[in-house]
PDB file of C-alpha atoms in Angstrom:
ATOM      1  CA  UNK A   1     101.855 112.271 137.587  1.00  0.00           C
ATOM      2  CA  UNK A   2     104.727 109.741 137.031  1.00  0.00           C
ATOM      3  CA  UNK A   3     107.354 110.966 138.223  1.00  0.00           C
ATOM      4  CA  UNK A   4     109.438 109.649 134.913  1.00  0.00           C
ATOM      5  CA  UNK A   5     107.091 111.899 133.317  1.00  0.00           C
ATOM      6  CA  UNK A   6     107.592 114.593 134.872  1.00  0.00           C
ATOM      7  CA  UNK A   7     111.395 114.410 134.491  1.00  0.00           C
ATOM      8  CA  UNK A   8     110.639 114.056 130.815  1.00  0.00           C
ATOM      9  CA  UNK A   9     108.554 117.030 131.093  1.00  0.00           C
ATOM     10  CA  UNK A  10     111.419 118.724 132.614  1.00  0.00           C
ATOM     11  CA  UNK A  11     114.095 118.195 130.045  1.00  0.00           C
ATOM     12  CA  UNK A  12     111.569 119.378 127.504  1.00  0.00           C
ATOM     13  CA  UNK A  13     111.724 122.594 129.423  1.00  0.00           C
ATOM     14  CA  UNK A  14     115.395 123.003 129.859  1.00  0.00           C
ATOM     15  CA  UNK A  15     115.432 122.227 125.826  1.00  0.00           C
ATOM     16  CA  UNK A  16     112.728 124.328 124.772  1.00  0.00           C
ATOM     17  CA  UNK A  17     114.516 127.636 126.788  1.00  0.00           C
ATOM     18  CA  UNK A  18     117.904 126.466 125.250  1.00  0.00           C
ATOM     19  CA  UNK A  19     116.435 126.036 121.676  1.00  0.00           C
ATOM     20  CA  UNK A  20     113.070 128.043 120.244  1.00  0.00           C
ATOM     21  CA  UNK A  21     114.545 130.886 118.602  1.00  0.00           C
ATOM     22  CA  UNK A  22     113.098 134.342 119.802  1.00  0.00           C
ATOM     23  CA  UNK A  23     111.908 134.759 116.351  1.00  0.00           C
ATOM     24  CA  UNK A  24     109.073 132.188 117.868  1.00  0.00           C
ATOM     25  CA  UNK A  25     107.481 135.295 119.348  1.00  0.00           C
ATOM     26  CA  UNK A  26     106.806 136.464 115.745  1.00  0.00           C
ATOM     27  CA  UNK A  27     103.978 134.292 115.642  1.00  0.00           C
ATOM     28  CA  UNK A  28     102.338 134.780 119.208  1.00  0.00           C
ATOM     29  CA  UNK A  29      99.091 136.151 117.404  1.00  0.00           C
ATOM     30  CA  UNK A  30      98.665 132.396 115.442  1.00  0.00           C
ATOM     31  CA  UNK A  31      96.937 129.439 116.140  1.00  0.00           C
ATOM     32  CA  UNK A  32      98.673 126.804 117.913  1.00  0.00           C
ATOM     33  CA  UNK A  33      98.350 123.254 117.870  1.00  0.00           C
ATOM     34  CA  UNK A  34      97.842 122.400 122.110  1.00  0.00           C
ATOM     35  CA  UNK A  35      97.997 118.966 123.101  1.00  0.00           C
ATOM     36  CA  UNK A  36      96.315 117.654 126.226  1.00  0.00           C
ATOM     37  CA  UNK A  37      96.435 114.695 127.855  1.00  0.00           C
ATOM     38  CA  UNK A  38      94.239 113.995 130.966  1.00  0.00           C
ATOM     39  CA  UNK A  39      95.365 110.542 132.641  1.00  0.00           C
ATOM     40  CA  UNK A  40      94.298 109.425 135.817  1.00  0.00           C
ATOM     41  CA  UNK A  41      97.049 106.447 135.916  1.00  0.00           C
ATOM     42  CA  UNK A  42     100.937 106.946 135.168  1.00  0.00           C
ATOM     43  CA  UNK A  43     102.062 107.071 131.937  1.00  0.00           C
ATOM     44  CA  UNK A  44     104.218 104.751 130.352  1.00  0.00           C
ATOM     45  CA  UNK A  45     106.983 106.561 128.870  1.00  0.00           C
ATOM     46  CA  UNK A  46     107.122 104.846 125.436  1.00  0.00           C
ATOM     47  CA  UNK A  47     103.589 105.235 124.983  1.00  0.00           C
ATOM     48  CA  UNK A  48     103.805 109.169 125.636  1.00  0.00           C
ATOM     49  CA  UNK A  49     106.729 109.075 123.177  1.00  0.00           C
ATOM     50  CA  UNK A  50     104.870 106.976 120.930  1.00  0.00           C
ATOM     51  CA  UNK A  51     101.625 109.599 120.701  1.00  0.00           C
ATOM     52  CA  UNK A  52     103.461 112.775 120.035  1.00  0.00           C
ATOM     53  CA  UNK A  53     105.389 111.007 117.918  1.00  0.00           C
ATOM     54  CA  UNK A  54     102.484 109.862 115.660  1.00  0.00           C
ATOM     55  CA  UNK A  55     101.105 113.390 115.628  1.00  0.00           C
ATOM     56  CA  UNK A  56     104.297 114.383 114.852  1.00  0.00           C
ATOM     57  CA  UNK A  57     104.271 112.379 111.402  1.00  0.00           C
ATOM     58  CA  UNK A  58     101.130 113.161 110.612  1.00  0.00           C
ATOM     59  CA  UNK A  59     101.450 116.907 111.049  1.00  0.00           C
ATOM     60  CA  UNK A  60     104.759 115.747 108.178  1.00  0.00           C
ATOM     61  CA  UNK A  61     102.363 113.855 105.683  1.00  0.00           C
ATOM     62  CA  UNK A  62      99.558 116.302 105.438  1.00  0.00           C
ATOM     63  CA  UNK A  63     101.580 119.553 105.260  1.00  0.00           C
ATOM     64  CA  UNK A  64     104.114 117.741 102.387  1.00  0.00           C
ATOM     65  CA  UNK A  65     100.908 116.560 100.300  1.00  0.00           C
ATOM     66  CA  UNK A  66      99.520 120.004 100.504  1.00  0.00           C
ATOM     67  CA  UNK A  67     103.056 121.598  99.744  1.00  0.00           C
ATOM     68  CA  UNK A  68     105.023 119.505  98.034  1.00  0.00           C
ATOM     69  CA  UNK A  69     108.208 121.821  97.617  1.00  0.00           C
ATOM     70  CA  UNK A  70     108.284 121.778 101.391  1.00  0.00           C
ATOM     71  CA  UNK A  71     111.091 119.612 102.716  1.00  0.00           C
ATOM     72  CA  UNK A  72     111.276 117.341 105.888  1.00  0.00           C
ATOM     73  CA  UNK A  73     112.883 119.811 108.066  1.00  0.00           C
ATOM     74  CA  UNK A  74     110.688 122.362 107.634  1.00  0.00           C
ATOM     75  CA  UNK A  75     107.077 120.066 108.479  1.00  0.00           C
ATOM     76  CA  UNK A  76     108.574 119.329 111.950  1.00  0.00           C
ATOM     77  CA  UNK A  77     106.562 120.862 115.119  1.00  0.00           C
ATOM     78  CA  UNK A  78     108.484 122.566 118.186  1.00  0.00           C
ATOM     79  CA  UNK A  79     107.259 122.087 121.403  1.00  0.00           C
ATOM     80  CA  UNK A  80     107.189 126.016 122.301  1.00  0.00           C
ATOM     81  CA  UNK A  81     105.468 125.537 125.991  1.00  0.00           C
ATOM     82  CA  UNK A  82     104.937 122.910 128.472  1.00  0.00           C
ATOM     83  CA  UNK A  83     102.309 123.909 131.079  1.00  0.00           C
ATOM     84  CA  UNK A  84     100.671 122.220 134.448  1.00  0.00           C
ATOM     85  CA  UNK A  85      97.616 120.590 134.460  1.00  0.00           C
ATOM     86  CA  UNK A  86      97.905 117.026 133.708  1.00  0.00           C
ATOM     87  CA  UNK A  87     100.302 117.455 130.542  1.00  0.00           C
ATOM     88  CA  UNK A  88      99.561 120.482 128.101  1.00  0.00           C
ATOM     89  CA  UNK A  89     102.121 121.014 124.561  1.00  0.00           C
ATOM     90  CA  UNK A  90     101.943 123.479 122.976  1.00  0.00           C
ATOM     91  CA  UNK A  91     103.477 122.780 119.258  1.00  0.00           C
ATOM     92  CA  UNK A  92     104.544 125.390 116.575  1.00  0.00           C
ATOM     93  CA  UNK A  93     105.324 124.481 113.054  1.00  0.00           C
ATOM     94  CA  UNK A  94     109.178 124.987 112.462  1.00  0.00           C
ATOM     95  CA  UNK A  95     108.606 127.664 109.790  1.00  0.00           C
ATOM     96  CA  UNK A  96     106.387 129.499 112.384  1.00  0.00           C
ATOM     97  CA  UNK A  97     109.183 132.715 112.123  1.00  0.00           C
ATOM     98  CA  UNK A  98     109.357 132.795 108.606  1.00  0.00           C
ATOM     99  CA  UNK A  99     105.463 132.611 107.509  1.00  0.00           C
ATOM    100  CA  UNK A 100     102.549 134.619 107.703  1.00  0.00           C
ATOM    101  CA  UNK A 101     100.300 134.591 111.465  1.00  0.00           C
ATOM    102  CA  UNK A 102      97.650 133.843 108.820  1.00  0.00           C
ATOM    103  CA  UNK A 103      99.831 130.627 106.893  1.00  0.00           C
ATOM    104  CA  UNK A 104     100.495 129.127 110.581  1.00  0.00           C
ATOM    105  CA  UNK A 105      96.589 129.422 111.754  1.00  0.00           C
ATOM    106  CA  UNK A 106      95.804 127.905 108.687  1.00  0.00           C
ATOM    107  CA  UNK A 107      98.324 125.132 108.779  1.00  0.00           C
ATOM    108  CA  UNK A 108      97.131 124.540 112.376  1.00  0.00           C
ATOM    109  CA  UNK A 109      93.744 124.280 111.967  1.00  0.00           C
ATOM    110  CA  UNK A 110      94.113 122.133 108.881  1.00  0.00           C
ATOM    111  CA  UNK A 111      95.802 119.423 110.829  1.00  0.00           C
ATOM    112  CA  UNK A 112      93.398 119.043 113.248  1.00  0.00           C
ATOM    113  CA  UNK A 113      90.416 119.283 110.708  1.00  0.00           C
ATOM    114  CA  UNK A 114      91.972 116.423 109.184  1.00  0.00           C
ATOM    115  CA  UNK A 115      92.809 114.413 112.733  1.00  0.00           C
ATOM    116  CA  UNK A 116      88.997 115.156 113.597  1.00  0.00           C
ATOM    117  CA  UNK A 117      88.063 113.603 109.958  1.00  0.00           C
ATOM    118  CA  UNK A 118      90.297 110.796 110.333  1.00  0.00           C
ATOM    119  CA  UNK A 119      89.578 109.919 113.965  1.00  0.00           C
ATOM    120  CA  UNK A 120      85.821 110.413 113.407  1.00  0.00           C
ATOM    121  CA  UNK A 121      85.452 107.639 111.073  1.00  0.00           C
ATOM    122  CA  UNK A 122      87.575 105.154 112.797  1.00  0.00           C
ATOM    123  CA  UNK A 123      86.004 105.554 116.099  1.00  0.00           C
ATOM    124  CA  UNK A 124      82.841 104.333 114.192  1.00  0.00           C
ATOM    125  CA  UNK A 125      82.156 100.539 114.187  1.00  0.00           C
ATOM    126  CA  UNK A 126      83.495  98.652 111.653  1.00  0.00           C
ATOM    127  CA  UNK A 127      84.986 102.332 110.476  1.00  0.00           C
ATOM    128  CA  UNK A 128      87.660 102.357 108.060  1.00  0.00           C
ATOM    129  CA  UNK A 129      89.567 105.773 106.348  1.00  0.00           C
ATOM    130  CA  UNK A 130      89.485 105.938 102.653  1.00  0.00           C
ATOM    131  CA  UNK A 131      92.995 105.731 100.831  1.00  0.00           C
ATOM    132  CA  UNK A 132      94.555 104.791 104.485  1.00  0.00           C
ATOM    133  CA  UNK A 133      98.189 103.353 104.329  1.00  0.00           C
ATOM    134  CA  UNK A 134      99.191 101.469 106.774  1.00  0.00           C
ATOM    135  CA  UNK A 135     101.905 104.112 108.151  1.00  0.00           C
ATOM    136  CA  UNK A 136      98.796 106.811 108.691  1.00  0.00           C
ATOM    137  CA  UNK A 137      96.953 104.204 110.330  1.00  0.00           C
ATOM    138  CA  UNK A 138     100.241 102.972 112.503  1.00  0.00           C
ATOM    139  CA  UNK A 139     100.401 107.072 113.313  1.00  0.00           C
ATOM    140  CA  UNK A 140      97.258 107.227 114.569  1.00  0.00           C
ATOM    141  CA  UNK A 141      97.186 104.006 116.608  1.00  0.00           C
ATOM    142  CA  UNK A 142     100.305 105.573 118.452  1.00  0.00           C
ATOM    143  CA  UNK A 143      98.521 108.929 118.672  1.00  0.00           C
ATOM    144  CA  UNK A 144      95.508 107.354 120.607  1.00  0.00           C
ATOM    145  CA  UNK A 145      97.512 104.398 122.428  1.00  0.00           C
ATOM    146  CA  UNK A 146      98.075 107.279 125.671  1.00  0.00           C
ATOM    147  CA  UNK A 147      94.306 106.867 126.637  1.00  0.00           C
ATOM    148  CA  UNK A 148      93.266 103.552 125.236  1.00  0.00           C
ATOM    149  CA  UNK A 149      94.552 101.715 128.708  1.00  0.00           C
ATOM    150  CA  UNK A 150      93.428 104.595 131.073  1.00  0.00           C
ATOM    151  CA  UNK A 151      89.727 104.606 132.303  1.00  0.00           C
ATOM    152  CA  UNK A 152      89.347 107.811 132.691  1.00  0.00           C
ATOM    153  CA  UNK A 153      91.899 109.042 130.267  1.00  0.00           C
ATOM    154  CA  UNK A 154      91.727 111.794 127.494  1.00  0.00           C
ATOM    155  CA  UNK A 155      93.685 113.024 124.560  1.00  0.00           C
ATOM    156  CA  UNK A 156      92.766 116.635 123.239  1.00  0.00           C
ATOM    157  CA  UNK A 157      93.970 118.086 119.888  1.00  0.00           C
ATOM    158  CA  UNK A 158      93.155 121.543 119.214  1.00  0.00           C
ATOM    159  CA  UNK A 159      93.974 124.890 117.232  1.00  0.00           C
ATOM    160  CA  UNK A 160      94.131 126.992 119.725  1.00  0.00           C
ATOM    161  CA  UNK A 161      95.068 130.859 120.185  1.00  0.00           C
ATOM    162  CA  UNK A 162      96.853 132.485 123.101  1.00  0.00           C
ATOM    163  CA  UNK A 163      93.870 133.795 124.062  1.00  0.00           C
ATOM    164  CA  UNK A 164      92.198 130.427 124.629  1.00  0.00           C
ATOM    165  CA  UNK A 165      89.643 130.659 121.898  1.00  0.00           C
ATOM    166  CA  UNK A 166      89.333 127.358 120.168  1.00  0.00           C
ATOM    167  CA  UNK A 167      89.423 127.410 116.240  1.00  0.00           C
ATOM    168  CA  UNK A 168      89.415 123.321 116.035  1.00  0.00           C
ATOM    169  CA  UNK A 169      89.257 120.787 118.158  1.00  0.00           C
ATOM    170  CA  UNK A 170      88.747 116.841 118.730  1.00  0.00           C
ATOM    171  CA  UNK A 171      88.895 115.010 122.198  1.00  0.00           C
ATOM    172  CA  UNK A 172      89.299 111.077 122.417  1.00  0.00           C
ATOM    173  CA  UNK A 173      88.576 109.252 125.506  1.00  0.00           C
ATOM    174  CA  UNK A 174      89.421 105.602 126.128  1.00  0.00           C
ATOM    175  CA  UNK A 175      86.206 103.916 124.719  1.00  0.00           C
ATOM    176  CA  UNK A 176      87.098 106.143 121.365  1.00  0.00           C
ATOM    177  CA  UNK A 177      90.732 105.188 121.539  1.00  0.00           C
ATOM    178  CA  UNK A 178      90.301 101.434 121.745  1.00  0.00           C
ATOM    179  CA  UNK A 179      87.717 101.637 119.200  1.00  0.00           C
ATOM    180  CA  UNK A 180      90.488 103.385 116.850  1.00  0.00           C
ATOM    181  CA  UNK A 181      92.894 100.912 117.594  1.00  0.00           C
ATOM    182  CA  UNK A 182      90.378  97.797 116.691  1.00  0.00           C
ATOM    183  CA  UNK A 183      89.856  99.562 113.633  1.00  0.00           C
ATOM    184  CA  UNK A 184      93.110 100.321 112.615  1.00  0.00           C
ATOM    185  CA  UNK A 185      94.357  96.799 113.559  1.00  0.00           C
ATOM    186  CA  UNK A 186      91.662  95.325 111.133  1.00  0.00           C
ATOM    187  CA  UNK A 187      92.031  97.983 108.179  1.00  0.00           C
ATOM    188  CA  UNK A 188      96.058  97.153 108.351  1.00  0.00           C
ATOM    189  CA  UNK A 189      95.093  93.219 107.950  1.00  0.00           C
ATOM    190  CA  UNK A 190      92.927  94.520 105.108  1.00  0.00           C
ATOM    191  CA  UNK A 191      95.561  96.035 103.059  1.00  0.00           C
ATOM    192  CA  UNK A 192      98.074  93.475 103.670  1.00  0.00           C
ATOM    193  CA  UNK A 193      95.772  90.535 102.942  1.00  0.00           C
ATOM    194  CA  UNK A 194      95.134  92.488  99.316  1.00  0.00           C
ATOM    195  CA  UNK A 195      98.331  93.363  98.653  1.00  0.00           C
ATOM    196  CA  UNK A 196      97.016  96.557  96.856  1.00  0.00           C
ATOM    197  CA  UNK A 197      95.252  99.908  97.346  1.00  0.00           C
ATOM    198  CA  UNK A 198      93.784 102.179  95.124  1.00  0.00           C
ATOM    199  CA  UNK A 199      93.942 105.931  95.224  1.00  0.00           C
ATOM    200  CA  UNK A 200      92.274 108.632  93.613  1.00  0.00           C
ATOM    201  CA  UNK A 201      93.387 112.399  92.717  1.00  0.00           C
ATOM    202  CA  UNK A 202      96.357 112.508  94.733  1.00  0.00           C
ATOM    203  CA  UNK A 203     100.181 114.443  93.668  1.00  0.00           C
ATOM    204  CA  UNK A 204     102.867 112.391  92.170  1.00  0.00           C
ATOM    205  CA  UNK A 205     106.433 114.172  91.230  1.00  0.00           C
ATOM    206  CA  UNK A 206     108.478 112.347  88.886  1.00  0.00           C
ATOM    207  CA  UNK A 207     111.726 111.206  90.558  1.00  0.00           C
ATOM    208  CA  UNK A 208     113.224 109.364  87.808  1.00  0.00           C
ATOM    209  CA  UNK A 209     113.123 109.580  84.333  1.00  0.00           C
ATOM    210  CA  UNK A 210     113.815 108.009  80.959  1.00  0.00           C
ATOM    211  CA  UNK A 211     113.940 108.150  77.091  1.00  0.00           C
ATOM    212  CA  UNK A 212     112.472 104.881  76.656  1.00  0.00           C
ATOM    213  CA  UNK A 213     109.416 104.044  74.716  1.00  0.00           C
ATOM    214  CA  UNK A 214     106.164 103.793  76.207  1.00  0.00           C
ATOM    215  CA  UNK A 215     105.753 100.664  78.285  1.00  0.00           C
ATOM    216  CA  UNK A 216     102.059  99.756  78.932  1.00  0.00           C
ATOM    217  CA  UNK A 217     101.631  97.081  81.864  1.00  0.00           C
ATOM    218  CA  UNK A 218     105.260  96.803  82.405  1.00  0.00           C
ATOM    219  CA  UNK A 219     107.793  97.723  85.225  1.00  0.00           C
ATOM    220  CA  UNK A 220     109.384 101.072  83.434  1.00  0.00           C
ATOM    221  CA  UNK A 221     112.127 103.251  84.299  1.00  0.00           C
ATOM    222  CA  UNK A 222     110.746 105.843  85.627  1.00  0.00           C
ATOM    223  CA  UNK A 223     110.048 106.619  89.371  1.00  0.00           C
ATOM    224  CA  UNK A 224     107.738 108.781  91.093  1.00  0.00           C
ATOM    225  CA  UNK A 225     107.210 110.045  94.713  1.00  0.00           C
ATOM    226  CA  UNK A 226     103.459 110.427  96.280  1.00  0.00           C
ATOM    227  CA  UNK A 227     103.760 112.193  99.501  1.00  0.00           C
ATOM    228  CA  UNK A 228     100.400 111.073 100.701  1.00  0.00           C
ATOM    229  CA  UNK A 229     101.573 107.930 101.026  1.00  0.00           C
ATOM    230  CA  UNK A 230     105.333 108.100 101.847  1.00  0.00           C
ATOM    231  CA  UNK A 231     108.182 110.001 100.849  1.00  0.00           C
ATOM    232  CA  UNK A 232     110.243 107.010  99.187  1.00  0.00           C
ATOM    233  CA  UNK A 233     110.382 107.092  95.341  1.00  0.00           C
ATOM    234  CA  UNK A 234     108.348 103.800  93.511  1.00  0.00           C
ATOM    235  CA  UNK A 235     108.742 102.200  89.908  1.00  0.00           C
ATOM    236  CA  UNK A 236     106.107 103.139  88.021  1.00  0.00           C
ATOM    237  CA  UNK A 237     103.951 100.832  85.728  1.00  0.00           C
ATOM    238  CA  UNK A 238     101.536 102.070  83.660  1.00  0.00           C
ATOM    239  CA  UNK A 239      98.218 100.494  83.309  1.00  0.00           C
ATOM    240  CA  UNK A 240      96.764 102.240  80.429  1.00  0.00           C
ATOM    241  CA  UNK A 241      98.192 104.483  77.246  1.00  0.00           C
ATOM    242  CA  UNK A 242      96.791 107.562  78.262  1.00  0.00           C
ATOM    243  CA  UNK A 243      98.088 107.459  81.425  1.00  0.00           C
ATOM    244  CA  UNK A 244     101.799 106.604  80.199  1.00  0.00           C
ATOM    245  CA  UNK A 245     101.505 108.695  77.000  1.00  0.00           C
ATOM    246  CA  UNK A 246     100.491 112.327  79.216  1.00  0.00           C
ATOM    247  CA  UNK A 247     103.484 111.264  81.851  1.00  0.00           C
ATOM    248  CA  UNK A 248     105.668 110.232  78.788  1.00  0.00           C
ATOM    249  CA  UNK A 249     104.642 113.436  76.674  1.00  0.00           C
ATOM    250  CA  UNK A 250     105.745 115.995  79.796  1.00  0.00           C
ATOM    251  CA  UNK A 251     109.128 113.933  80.051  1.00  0.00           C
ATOM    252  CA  UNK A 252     109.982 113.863  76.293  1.00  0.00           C
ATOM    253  CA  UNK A 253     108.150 116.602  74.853  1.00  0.00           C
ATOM    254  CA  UNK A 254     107.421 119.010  77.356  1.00  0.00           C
ATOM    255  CA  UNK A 255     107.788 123.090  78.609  1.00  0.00           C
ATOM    256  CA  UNK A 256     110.166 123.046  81.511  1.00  0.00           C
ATOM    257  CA  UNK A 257     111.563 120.597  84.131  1.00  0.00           C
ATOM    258  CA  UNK A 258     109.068 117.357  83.983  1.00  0.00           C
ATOM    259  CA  UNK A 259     110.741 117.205  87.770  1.00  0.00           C
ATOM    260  CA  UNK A 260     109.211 120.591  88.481  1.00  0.00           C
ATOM    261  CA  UNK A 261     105.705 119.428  87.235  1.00  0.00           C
ATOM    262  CA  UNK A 262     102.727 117.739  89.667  1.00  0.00           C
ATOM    263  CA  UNK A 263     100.820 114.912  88.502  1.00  0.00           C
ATOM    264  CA  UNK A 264      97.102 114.757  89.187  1.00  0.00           C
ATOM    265  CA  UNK A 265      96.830 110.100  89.182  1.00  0.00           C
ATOM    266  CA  UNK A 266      94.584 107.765  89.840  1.00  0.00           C
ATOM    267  CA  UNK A 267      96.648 104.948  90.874  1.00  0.00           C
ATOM    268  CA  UNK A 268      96.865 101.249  92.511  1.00  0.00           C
ATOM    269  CA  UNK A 269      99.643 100.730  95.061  1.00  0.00           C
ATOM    270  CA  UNK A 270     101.188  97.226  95.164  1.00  0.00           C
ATOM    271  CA  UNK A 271     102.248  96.263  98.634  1.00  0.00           C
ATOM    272  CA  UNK A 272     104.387  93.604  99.961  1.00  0.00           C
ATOM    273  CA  UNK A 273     104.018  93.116 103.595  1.00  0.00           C
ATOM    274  CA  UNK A 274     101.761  96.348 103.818  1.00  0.00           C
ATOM    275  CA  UNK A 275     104.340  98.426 102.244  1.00  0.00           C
ATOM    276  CA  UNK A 276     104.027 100.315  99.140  1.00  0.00           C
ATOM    277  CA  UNK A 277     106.065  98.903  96.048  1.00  0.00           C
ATOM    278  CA  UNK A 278     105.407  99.645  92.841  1.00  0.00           C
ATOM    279  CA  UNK A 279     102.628 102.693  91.782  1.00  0.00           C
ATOM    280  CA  UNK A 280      99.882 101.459  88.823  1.00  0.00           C
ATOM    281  CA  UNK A 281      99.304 105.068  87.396  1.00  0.00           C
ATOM    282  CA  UNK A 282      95.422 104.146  85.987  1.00  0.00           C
ATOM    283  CA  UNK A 283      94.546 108.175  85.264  1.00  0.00           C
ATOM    284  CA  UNK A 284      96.237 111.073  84.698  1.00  0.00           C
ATOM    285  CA  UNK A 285      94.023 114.150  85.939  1.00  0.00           C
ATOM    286  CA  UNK A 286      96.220 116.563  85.317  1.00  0.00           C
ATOM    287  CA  UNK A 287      99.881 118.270  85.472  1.00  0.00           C
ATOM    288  CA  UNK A 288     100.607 121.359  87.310  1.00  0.00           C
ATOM    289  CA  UNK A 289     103.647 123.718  87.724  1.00  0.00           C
ATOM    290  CA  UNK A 290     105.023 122.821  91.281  1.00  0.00           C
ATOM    291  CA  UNK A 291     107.106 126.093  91.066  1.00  0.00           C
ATOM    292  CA  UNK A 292     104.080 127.882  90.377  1.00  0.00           C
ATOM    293  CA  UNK A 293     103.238 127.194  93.667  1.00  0.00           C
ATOM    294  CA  UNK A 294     105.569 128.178  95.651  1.00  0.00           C
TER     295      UNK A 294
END
C-alpha cells in the first residue's frame, strides 16, 4: 500500500480514538456504511481524498432532501474504524448516539440503495440520471475516480452489520468506473449547453418572503431553498398562476409559519455555467407541515 496512505490511514486512527464519542457504542447493533477499496497500484492521495469526499456529500444531499429540518452538521459521517485489508471505513452517521439502531440501519441502507440506483444507470452506455445536477454528478465522478486508473481496482459500498451480514451493497470495478466518469463528463456538458433542468416532485422551503402582488413570469421577491439540488437559497419566478397563487396564498393568507411549510414543485432550474440560478416553480403538488415531521 502507499506508504502516504498508510500514514493517512494512521492519523485517521489516532483521530478516530481521540474523537468518536463512547456514545458511538450505542449504535453497535446498526447498519454501517463500510467502504472498501481494493487497489493493486498506490493510491494517489487526492484521489482517495477526493472519493470519500464525494460519498461524503452525497450521504449530505440525500439525508437533507429526505429530512429537511436536519442541518449540515448533523448529515456528516464519522469514520468509526479503519481496518487491514487493502483499505476498509467504516462510517457512522453523526447522529448515530442520539437515534434509533432502527433510524441509522435505515439511513444506511438508504444511501447505498440510492448509490446502487445512481451508479447503475450511469455505468450503462450512453446512461444518464434523471434530475442530475451537476454537483451529484461531480460527487460521484470523485467517488469512482479511486478505481477508474487501477486495472484491477475496486470500490465497495455497503450497509453492513457487525456481524458481516450485508443489507445493501454495490461494487464498481475500473471498466464501471470509467464508464461513470464518460457519462458524467457528457451529462455535465448536457446541462451546461441547456442552461436549464427540469425537476419534478421535489421539496422547496421558502427562504424569503414578500407582500407583493403576484408576479407571473417575472423575477419576484421571494426565495426558496431545494435541498436536492443544493442548499443555497434561489429567486423564484413563477411560470404559471396556480403555481404563484398556492405559494402566494400560504405566505399571505395562511395557518402558521409559510417558513415552516414544504412545497411539493415541479420546477425548471436556470443555470449559468452549470450552476443553479433562478427556480421556475411550473406546479405546485402540494404543501406540508415541515414541523409535522420532525
Amino acid at each position: 500500500m502507499n506508504s502516504v496512505i498508510v500514514k493517512a490511514i494512521q492519523r485517521v486512527r489516532s483521530i478516530v480514538a481521540k474523537t468518536i464519542p463512547q456514545t458511538h457504542k450505542l449504535a453497535e447493533d446498526a447498519a454501517h456504511i463500510e467502504i472498501f477499496i481494493k487497489n493493486s497500484e498506490p493510491i494517489d492521495l487526492l484521489d482517495f481524498t477526493a472519493s470519500l469526499t464525494g460519498i461524503a456529500r452525497e450521504h449530505e444531499a440525500q439525508v437533507r432532501a429526505s429530512t429537511p429540518q436536519v442541518s449540515v452538521d448533523e448529515t456528516r459521517l464519522l469514520i468509526v474504524d479503519v481496518r487491514k485489508g487493502s483499505i476498509i471505513l467504516e462510517l457512522l452517521p453523526v447522529l448515530a448516539p442520539f437515534v434509533s439502531t432502527a433510524e441509522v440501519t435505515n439511513t444506511a441502507v438508504a444511501f447505498v440503495e440510492n448509490m446502487r440506483a445512481a451508479v447503475t444507470q450511469l455505468s450503462q452506455p450512453g446512461g444518464r440520471i434523471q434530475n442530475a445536477t451537476t454537483t451529484q454528478l461531480k460527487n460521484l465522478n470523485d467517488t469512482v475516480r479511486l478505481v477508474a486508473d487501477d486495472a484491477k481496482g475496486e470500490l465497495s459500498i455497503a450497509a453492513r452489520y457487525k456481524s458481516g451480514d450485508v443489507i445493501q451493497e454495490i461494487v464498481i470495478d475500473k471498466k464501471d468506473a470509467q464508464v461513470i466518469e464518460a457519462n458524467v463528463t457528457a451529462q455535465r456538458k448536457e446541462i451546461e449547453a441547456k442552461g436549464s433542468a427540469q425537476y419534478e416532485r421535489v421539496l422547496m422551503r421558502l427562504h424569503q418572503s414578500s407582500a407583493d402582488g403576484l408576479k407571473l413570469d417575472k423575477r419576484t421577491s421571494e426565495k426558496g431553498i431545494v435541498e436536492r439540488i443544493d442548499i443555497t437559497p434561489r429567486t423564484l419566478i413563477y411560470a404559471s398562476d396556480r403555481a404563484g397563487e398556492r405559494i402566494k396564498n400560504e405566505i399571505l393568507n395562511g395557518d402558521g409559519n409559510p417558513f415552516q411549510k414544504g412545497f411539493i414543485v415541479d420546477l425548471d432550474v436556470e443555470t449559468v455555467g452549470g450552476k443553479p440560478r433562478v427556480y421556475r416553480i411550473l406546479d405546485v403538488h402540494e404543501v406540508i407541515d415541515l414541523d409535522e415531521e420532525e
